[in-house]
Amino acid sequence: LFSKGREFFADRITIPIRDAMGGVIGFSARKYKEETFGGKYINTAETLLFKKSKVLFGLFFSRNQIAKERKVLIVEGQIDALRLIYSGFAWTVAGQGTAFGEEMAKELIQLGVKEVFLALDGDDAGREASCKIGNLFQKEGIEVFVVPLPEKWDPDLFLQEKGAEKFKELIDQKVDYLTFLVEHRAKHLNLQSPAGKSELIQLIAKQIREWDQPVMVHESLKKLAKLTHTPEGVIGTEEGSLPQIHIKRSSNITFSKMNLDQILEADLLRWLILMGQEEPKLFSLVEKNLTPDHFFTSAGKGLYEKILRETKEGKGMDLLSLMIDLESSEWQHFLAEILQKKINRDKAIPCLTETIQKMLERQWMRKREEIKMQIYSGASSEEEVLTLARRFDQLKKEKK
């Protein structure tokens, strides 16, 4: 009941929401009278089992066919999904309204989906939702198509009025995601104006460059150039549009101004300097996993190489001598900052292991971004792009 005493699902069709195994975890209700209070759909309150952003309606009924055909039809409402499943489209799911999130996308991707068809309502809200949902899959390298429902129509109404065969024909008229995105965004801009066209291209190119699959990015930028009648070189090398690879470094080394690279490397060196002599296995752990190339700052790399060299020569760790021997004032300041922070000696191994892992992750991310930068630059041939893409895939496998 509402606080005013009105029944929560009054004048609505109530539908059970099931999890992927068929268990009822909540209820949704669709109004069938325009004058009914509230939105088109309302749901029971979220619980530990029912999270609106995570539960795909209809997955229990469509799971097998989705996995078999490796494609999925996504609609907006539960009634739409039920009507489609009943009409033979048993590869359909729905988000809870337009709230389709990353968790839902991941669940479908784990089923092996390679093609996504979006049949959301033919209004502005539905088209905007198609842009957002499609982006979740495109960024993972999965092809997305938009089913062109007429203005103010939804799948349920279309099936009632025109039948399943006509809906199949509508699916055959699908529009690829990028074409749909360009057409939708262009409606709100003046493409006859150079500024309007530039804004459209920058907006969509920025979105594409945030996708994770380099070949998808490369090919989509080429297609964007074709759709907007723009030279590929302009889109591929547009100033200011490329992702930034390196973290900007500060010349004044204090903890208030140290960048993330320096802080991370200082954390690792602190363990070696303060505990390396009494725990030689700390050096072994670092040497086994890291090389000087894993240090991105000159101070961090130089200090690591000096400590390592003197340890191997059996000179020990004389902090005063170490400070005096450092020729660069930058290195001396860096060492001074390292020594200011205390350590928990009982947690040396787990803390050092965690720091090593972070440095390995940082190195992996840098290599990945360097490859993506080369692909996005537009300066590589098709053969070079494919070679870079294979290197990118190999990096992903190494990370796993």
Coordinates of C-alpha atoms in Angstrom, one line a residue:
L1 CA 0.0 0.0 0.0
F2 CA 1.0 3.6 -0.6
S3 CA 1.2 5.8 2.5
K4 CA -2.2 7.3 1.4
G5 CA -3.8 3.8 1.6
R6 CA -4.0 3.2 -2.2
E7 CA -3.1 -0.3 -3.3
F8 CA 0.4 -0.2 -4.9
F9 CA -0.5 -2.3 -8.0
A10 CA -4.1 -1.0 -8.4
D11 CA -5.4 -0.9 -12.1
R12 CA -2.2 -2.6 -13.4
I13 CA -1.2 -5.9 -14.9
T14 CA 1.1 -7.6 -12.4
I15 CA 4.0 -9.7 -13.6
P16 CA 6.3 -11.9 -11.6
I17 CA 10.0 -11.2 -12.1
R18 CA 12.1 -14.3 -12.1
D19 CA 15.9 -14.8 -11.8
A20 CA 17.8 -16.8 -14.4
M21 CA 16.9 -20.1 -12.6
G22 CA 13.2 -19.3 -12.6
G23 CA 12.7 -18.3 -8.9
V24 CA 10.3 -15.3 -8.3
I25 CA 12.3 -12.5 -6.8
G26 CA 10.0 -9.5 -7.3
F27 CA 7.0 -8.1 -9.2
S28 CA 6.5 -5.5 -11.8
A29 CA 3.2 -3.9 -12.9
R30 CA 2.1 -2.1 -16.0
K31 CA -0.8 0.3 -16.1
Y32 CA -3.5 -0.2 -18.7
K33 CA -5.3 3.1 -18.1
E34 CA -3.7 6.4 -18.9
E35 CA -5.2 8.0 -15.8
T36 CA -3.6 5.4 -13.5
F37 CA -1.3 7.1 -11.0
G38 CA 2.5 6.7 -11.5
G39 CA 4.7 5.6 -14.3
K40 CA 4.1 3.1 -17.1
Y41 CA 5.8 0.4 -15.1
I42 CA 6.4 0.2 -11.3
N43 CA 8.3 -2.5 -9.4
T44 CA 8.4 -3.8 -5.9
A45 CA 11.1 -2.4 -3.7
E46 CA 14.7 -3.7 -4.3
T47 CA 16.0 -6.5 -2.0
L48 CA 19.2 -8.5 -1.7
L49 CA 17.9 -10.7 -4.5
F50 CA 16.1 -8.2 -6.7
K51 CA 18.3 -5.3 -8.0
K52 CA 16.6 -3.4 -10.8
S53 CA 20.0 -2.7 -12.5
K54 CA 21.0 -6.4 -12.5
V55 CA 18.0 -8.5 -13.3
L56 CA 17.1 -9.3 -16.9
F57 CA 13.4 -9.9 -17.4
G58 CA 12.7 -12.9 -19.6
L59 CA 16.2 -14.5 -19.3
F60 CA 14.7 -17.6 -17.7
F61 CA 12.6 -18.2 -20.8
S62 CA 15.1 -17.1 -23.4
R63 CA 18.5 -18.2 -22.0
N64 CA 18.9 -21.4 -24.0
Q65 CA 18.1 -19.8 -27.4
I66 CA 20.2 -16.8 -26.7
A67 CA 23.2 -19.0 -25.9
K68 CA 22.5 -21.2 -29.0
E69 CA 22.0 -18.5 -31.5
R70 CA 24.5 -16.1 -29.8
K71 CA 22.2 -13.1 -30.4
V72 CA 19.7 -11.3 -28.2
L73 CA 16.7 -9.0 -28.7
I74 CA 16.5 -6.3 -26.0
V75 CA 13.2 -4.4 -25.4
E76 CA 12.2 -1.9 -22.9
G77 CA 9.2 -3.4 -21.0
Q78 CA 8.1 -6.7 -19.6
I79 CA 4.9 -6.8 -21.6
D80 CA 7.0 -6.3 -24.8
A81 CA 9.3 -9.2 -23.8
L82 CA 6.4 -11.5 -23.0
R83 CA 4.6 -10.7 -26.2
L84 CA 7.7 -11.4 -28.3
I85 CA 8.6 -14.6 -26.5
Y86 CA 5.0 -15.8 -26.9
S87 CA 5.2 -14.9 -30.6
G88 CA 8.2 -17.0 -31.3
F89 CA 11.1 -14.6 -30.5
A90 CA 12.4 -16.6 -27.6
W91 CA 15.7 -14.7 -27.6
T92 CA 14.2 -11.6 -26.0
V93 CA 15.0 -10.0 -22.7
A94 CA 14.0 -6.6 -21.1
G95 CA 15.7 -4.3 -18.7
Q96 CA 13.5 -3.0 -15.9
G97 CA 12.2 0.0 -17.9
T98 CA 15.2 1.9 -19.5
A99 CA 17.5 1.0 -16.6
F100 CA 19.7 -1.3 -18.5
G101 CA 23.2 -1.4 -16.9
E102 CA 26.6 -2.9 -17.3
E103 CA 25.8 -5.9 -15.1
M104 CA 23.0 -6.9 -17.5
A105 CA 25.3 -6.4 -20.5
K106 CA 28.0 -8.6 -18.8
E107 CA 25.5 -11.4 -18.2
L108 CA 24.6 -11.5 -21.8
I109 CA 28.2 -11.3 -23.0
Q110 CA 29.0 -14.3 -20.7
L111 CA 26.3 -16.3 -22.7
G112 CA 28.4 -15.8 -25.8
V113 CA 26.3 -13.1 -27.5
K114 CA 27.8 -11.7 -30.7
E115 CA 24.9 -9.7 -32.0
V116 CA 22.5 -7.4 -30.1
F117 CA 19.2 -6.1 -31.5
L118 CA 17.6 -3.2 -29.8
A119 CA 13.8 -2.8 -30.2
L120 CA 13.1 -0.1 -27.7
D121 CA 10.1 2.2 -27.9
G122 CA 9.9 4.5 -30.9
D123 CA 10.1 7.8 -28.9
D124 CA 12.9 10.1 -27.8
A125 CA 13.4 8.3 -24.5
G126 CA 13.6 4.9 -26.3
R127 CA 16.1 6.2 -28.9
E128 CA 18.3 7.8 -26.2
A129 CA 18.2 4.5 -24.3
S130 CA 19.3 2.7 -27.5
C131 CA 22.3 4.9 -27.7
K132 CA 23.3 4.1 -24.1
I133 CA 22.6 0.4 -24.2
G134 CA 24.2 0.0 -27.6
N135 CA 27.4 1.6 -26.3
L136 CA 27.7 -1.0 -23.5
F137 CA 28.1 -3.7 -26.1
Q138 CA 29.9 -1.9 -28.8
K139 CA 32.7 -1.0 -26.4
E140 CA 33.2 -4.8 -25.9
G141 CA 33.5 -5.4 -29.6
I142 CA 29.9 -6.8 -30.0
E143 CA 27.8 -5.7 -33.0
V144 CA 24.7 -3.8 -32.2
F145 CA 21.7 -3.2 -34.5
V146 CA 18.6 -1.0 -33.9
V147 CA 15.2 -2.2 -35.0
P148 CA 13.4 0.9 -36.5
L149 CA 10.1 1.0 -34.7
P150 CA 7.7 3.7 -35.9
E151 CA 7.2 6.8 -33.8
K152 CA 5.1 6.2 -30.7
W153 CA 5.0 2.4 -31.2
D154 CA 6.4 -0.3 -28.9
P155 CA 6.9 -4.0 -29.8
D156 CA 3.8 -5.1 -28.0
L157 CA 1.6 -2.7 -30.0
F158 CA 3.3 -3.5 -33.2
L159 CA 2.8 -7.3 -32.8
Q160 CA -0.9 -6.8 -31.9
E161 CA -1.5 -4.6 -34.9
K162 CA 0.7 -6.1 -37.5
G163 CA 1.7 -9.6 -36.3
A164 CA 4.9 -11.6 -36.0
E165 CA 5.8 -11.8 -39.7
K166 CA 5.8 -8.0 -40.0
F167 CA 8.0 -7.8 -36.9
K168 CA 10.5 -10.2 -38.6
E169 CA 10.5 -7.9 -41.6
L170 CA 11.2 -5.0 -39.2
I171 CA 14.2 -6.8 -37.7
D172 CA 15.5 -7.4 -41.3
Q173 CA 15.4 -3.6 -41.8
K174 CA 17.8 -3.2 -38.8
V175 CA 20.1 -0.2 -38.7
D176 CA 23.7 -0.7 -37.5
Y177 CA 24.5 1.2 -34.2
L178 CA 26.9 3.7 -35.6
T179 CA 24.5 4.8 -38.4
F180 CA 21.7 5.1 -35.9
L181 CA 23.9 7.1 -33.4
V182 CA 25.0 9.6 -36.1
E183 CA 21.4 10.1 -37.3
H184 CA 20.1 10.5 -33.8
R185 CA 22.7 12.9 -32.6
A186 CA 22.5 14.9 -35.9
K187 CA 18.8 15.7 -35.2
H188 CA 19.9 18.1 -32.4
L189 CA 22.7 19.8 -34.4
N190 CA 22.9 22.0 -37.5
L191 CA 25.0 20.0 -39.8
Q192 CA 24.9 22.8 -42.4
S193 CA 27.2 24.7 -40.0
P194 CA 30.9 23.7 -39.8
A195 CA 30.7 24.1 -36.0
G196 CA 27.7 21.8 -35.8
K197 CA 29.3 19.2 -37.9
S198 CA 32.5 19.5 -35.9
E199 CA 30.6 19.1 -32.7
L200 CA 28.9 15.9 -34.0
I201 CA 32.1 14.3 -35.1
Q202 CA 34.0 15.2 -31.9
L203 CA 31.1 13.9 -29.7
I204 CA 30.9 10.5 -31.5
A205 CA 34.6 10.1 -32.0
K206 CA 35.3 10.6 -28.3
Q207 CA 32.7 7.9 -27.5
I208 CA 34.3 5.5 -29.9
R209 CA 37.8 6.0 -28.6
E210 CA 36.6 5.0 -25.1
W211 CA 35.7 1.5 -26.4
D212 CA 38.0 -1.3 -25.4
Q213 CA 38.5 -3.2 -28.6
P214 CA 41.1 -1.5 -30.9
V215 CA 39.9 -3.0 -34.2
M216 CA 36.3 -2.0 -33.4
V217 CA 37.6 1.5 -32.6
H218 CA 39.7 1.7 -35.8
E219 CA 36.9 0.5 -38.1
S220 CA 34.2 2.6 -36.4
L221 CA 36.3 5.7 -36.8
K222 CA 36.6 4.9 -40.5
K223 CA 32.9 4.4 -40.8
L224 CA 32.2 7.6 -38.9
A225 CA 34.3 9.4 -41.5
K226 CA 32.3 7.9 -44.3
L227 CA 28.9 8.6 -42.7
T228 CA 29.8 12.3 -42.1
H229 CA 31.7 12.7 -45.4
T230 CA 34.9 13.7 -43.6
P231 CA 38.5 12.6 -44.5
E232 CA 39.7 9.7 -42.4
G233 CA 42.8 11.6 -41.5
V234 CA 40.9 14.4 -39.9
I235 CA 39.0 12.0 -37.6
G236 CA 42.0 9.8 -36.9
T237 CA 44.4 12.5 -35.9
E238 CA 42.2 15.3 -34.7
E239 CA 44.1 17.5 -32.3
G240 CA 43.2 17.0 -28.7
S241 CA 41.1 14.0 -29.3
L242 CA 43.6 11.2 -28.6
P243 CA 43.7 9.6 -25.2
Q244 CA 46.5 10.7 -22.9
I245 CA 49.0 7.9 -22.1
H246 CA 51.4 9.4 -19.6
I247 CA 50.7 10.8 -16.2
K248 CA 52.1 14.3 -16.0
R249 CA 55.1 14.4 -13.7
S250 CA 55.9 17.1 -11.2
S251 CA 59.4 18.4 -10.9
N252 CA 59.1 19.4 -7.2
I253 CA 59.0 16.1 -5.3
T254 CA 57.0 16.5 -2.1
F255 CA 54.2 14.1 -1.0
S256 CA 51.7 16.9 -1.4
K257 CA 52.8 17.2 -5.1
M258 CA 54.1 13.7 -5.9
N259 CA 52.3 12.1 -8.7
L260 CA 50.9 8.6 -8.7
D261 CA 54.0 7.1 -10.3
Q262 CA 56.3 8.5 -7.7
I263 CA 54.1 7.5 -4.8
L264 CA 53.9 3.9 -6.1
E265 CA 57.6 3.6 -6.6
A266 CA 58.4 5.2 -3.3
D267 CA 56.2 2.6 -1.6
L268 CA 58.2 -0.2 -3.1
L269 CA 61.6 1.4 -2.5
R270 CA 60.7 2.1 1.2
W271 CA 60.5 -1.7 1.9
L272 CA 63.8 -2.4 0.3
I273 CA 65.6 0.5 2.0
L274 CA 64.2 -0.1 5.5
M275 CA 63.9 -3.9 5.6
G276 CA 66.1 -5.2 2.8
Q277 CA 69.1 -6.0 4.9
E278 CA 67.2 -8.0 7.6
E279 CA 64.8 -9.6 5.0
P280 CA 66.9 -10.5 1.9
K281 CA 63.9 -12.3 0.4
L282 CA 62.3 -8.9 -0.2
F283 CA 65.0 -8.2 -2.8
S284 CA 64.5 -11.7 -4.3
L285 CA 60.8 -11.0 -4.6
V286 CA 61.3 -7.7 -6.4
E287 CA 64.0 -9.0 -8.7
K288 CA 61.9 -12.0 -9.7
N289 CA 59.0 -9.8 -10.9
L290 CA 60.4 -6.4 -11.8
T291 CA 63.1 -4.9 -13.9
P292 CA 64.3 -1.2 -13.9
D293 CA 62.0 -0.6 -16.9
H294 CA 59.0 -1.0 -14.5
F295 CA 60.0 2.3 -12.9
F296 CA 58.6 5.2 -14.8
T297 CA 60.3 8.1 -12.9
S298 CA 64.0 8.8 -13.3
A299 CA 64.5 9.2 -9.5
G300 CA 62.7 5.9 -8.8
K301 CA 64.6 3.9 -11.5
G302 CA 68.0 5.4 -10.6
L303 CA 67.5 4.8 -6.9
Y304 CA 66.4 1.2 -7.4
E305 CA 69.4 0.4 -9.7
K306 CA 71.8 2.0 -7.1
I307 CA 70.3 0.1 -4.2
L308 CA 70.3 -3.2 -6.1
R309 CA 73.9 -2.7 -7.3
E310 CA 75.2 -1.9 -3.8
T311 CA 73.3 -4.8 -2.3
K312 CA 74.8 -7.3 -4.8
E313 CA 78.3 -5.9 -4.0
G314 CA 77.7 -6.5 -0.3
K315 CA 78.1 -2.9 0.7
G316 CA 75.0 -2.9 2.9
M317 CA 72.4 -0.2 3.4
D318 CA 74.1 2.9 4.9
L319 CA 71.4 5.5 4.5
L320 CA 73.8 8.5 5.2
S321 CA 76.3 7.3 2.6
L322 CA 73.4 6.6 0.2
M323 CA 72.1 10.1 0.6
I324 CA 75.6 11.6 0.1
D325 CA 76.3 9.5 -3.0
L326 CA 73.2 10.6 -4.8
E327 CA 74.4 13.2 -7.2
S328 CA 71.0 14.6 -8.2
S329 CA 69.2 16.9 -5.7
E330 CA 65.9 15.5 -7.1
W331 CA 67.0 11.9 -6.1
Q332 CA 68.0 13.2 -2.6
H333 CA 64.6 14.8 -2.1
F334 CA 62.9 11.7 -3.3
L335 CA 64.9 9.5 -0.8
A336 CA 64.1 12.0 2.0
E337 CA 60.4 11.7 1.3
I338 CA 60.6 7.9 1.2
L339 CA 62.1 7.8 4.6
Q340 CA 59.5 10.1 6.2
K341 CA 56.8 7.5 6.1
K342 CA 56.6 4.6 8.6
I343 CA 56.1 0.9 7.7
N344 CA 54.4 -2.0 9.4
R345 CA 57.2 -4.6 9.6
D346 CA 54.8 -7.4 10.2
K347 CA 53.1 -6.9 6.8
A348 CA 56.2 -6.6 4.7
I349 CA 55.6 -9.5 2.3
P350 CA 51.9 -8.9 1.6
C351 CA 52.3 -5.2 1.3
L352 CA 55.3 -5.5 -1.0
T353 CA 53.5 -8.1 -3.1
E354 CA 50.6 -5.8 -3.5
T355 CA 52.9 -2.9 -4.6
I356 CA 54.6 -5.2 -7.1
Q357 CA 51.3 -6.2 -8.5
K358 CA 50.3 -2.6 -9.0
M359 CA 53.5 -1.8 -10.8
L360 CA 53.0 -4.8 -13.1
E361 CA 49.4 -3.6 -13.8
R362 CA 50.7 -0.1 -14.5
Q363 CA 53.2 -1.5 -17.0
W364 CA 50.5 -3.5 -18.7
M365 CA 48.2 -0.5 -19.0
R366 CA 51.0 1.6 -20.5
K367 CA 51.7 -1.0 -23.2
R368 CA 48.0 -1.3 -23.9
E369 CA 47.6 2.5 -24.3
E370 CA 50.7 2.7 -26.5
I371 CA 49.2 0.1 -28.9
K372 CA 45.8 1.9 -28.8
M373 CA 47.5 5.2 -29.6
Q374 CA 49.2 3.7 -32.6
I375 CA 46.0 2.3 -33.9
Y376 CA 44.0 5.5 -33.3
S377 CA 46.6 7.7 -35.0
G378 CA 45.4 6.7 -38.4
A379 CA 49.1 6.5 -39.5
S380 CA 49.2 2.7 -39.6
S381 CA 48.3 0.5 -42.6
E382 CA 45.6 -2.1 -42.5
E383 CA 48.2 -4.8 -42.0
E384 CA 50.0 -2.9 -39.2
V385 CA 46.6 -2.3 -37.5
L386 CA 45.9 -6.1 -37.5
T387 CA 49.4 -6.8 -36.1
L388 CA 48.8 -4.2 -33.4
A389 CA 45.4 -5.7 -32.7
R390 CA 47.0 -9.2 -32.2
R391 CA 49.6 -7.6 -29.8
F392 CA 46.7 -6.0 -27.9
D393 CA 44.9 -9.4 -27.7
Q394 CA 48.1 -11.0 -26.5
L395 CA 48.5 -8.4 -23.8
K396 CA 44.9 -9.1 -22.6
K397 CA 45.7 -12.9 -22.4
E398 CA 48.9 -12.1 -20.4
K399 CA 46.9 -10.1 -17.9
K400 CA 44.4 -12.9 -17.4

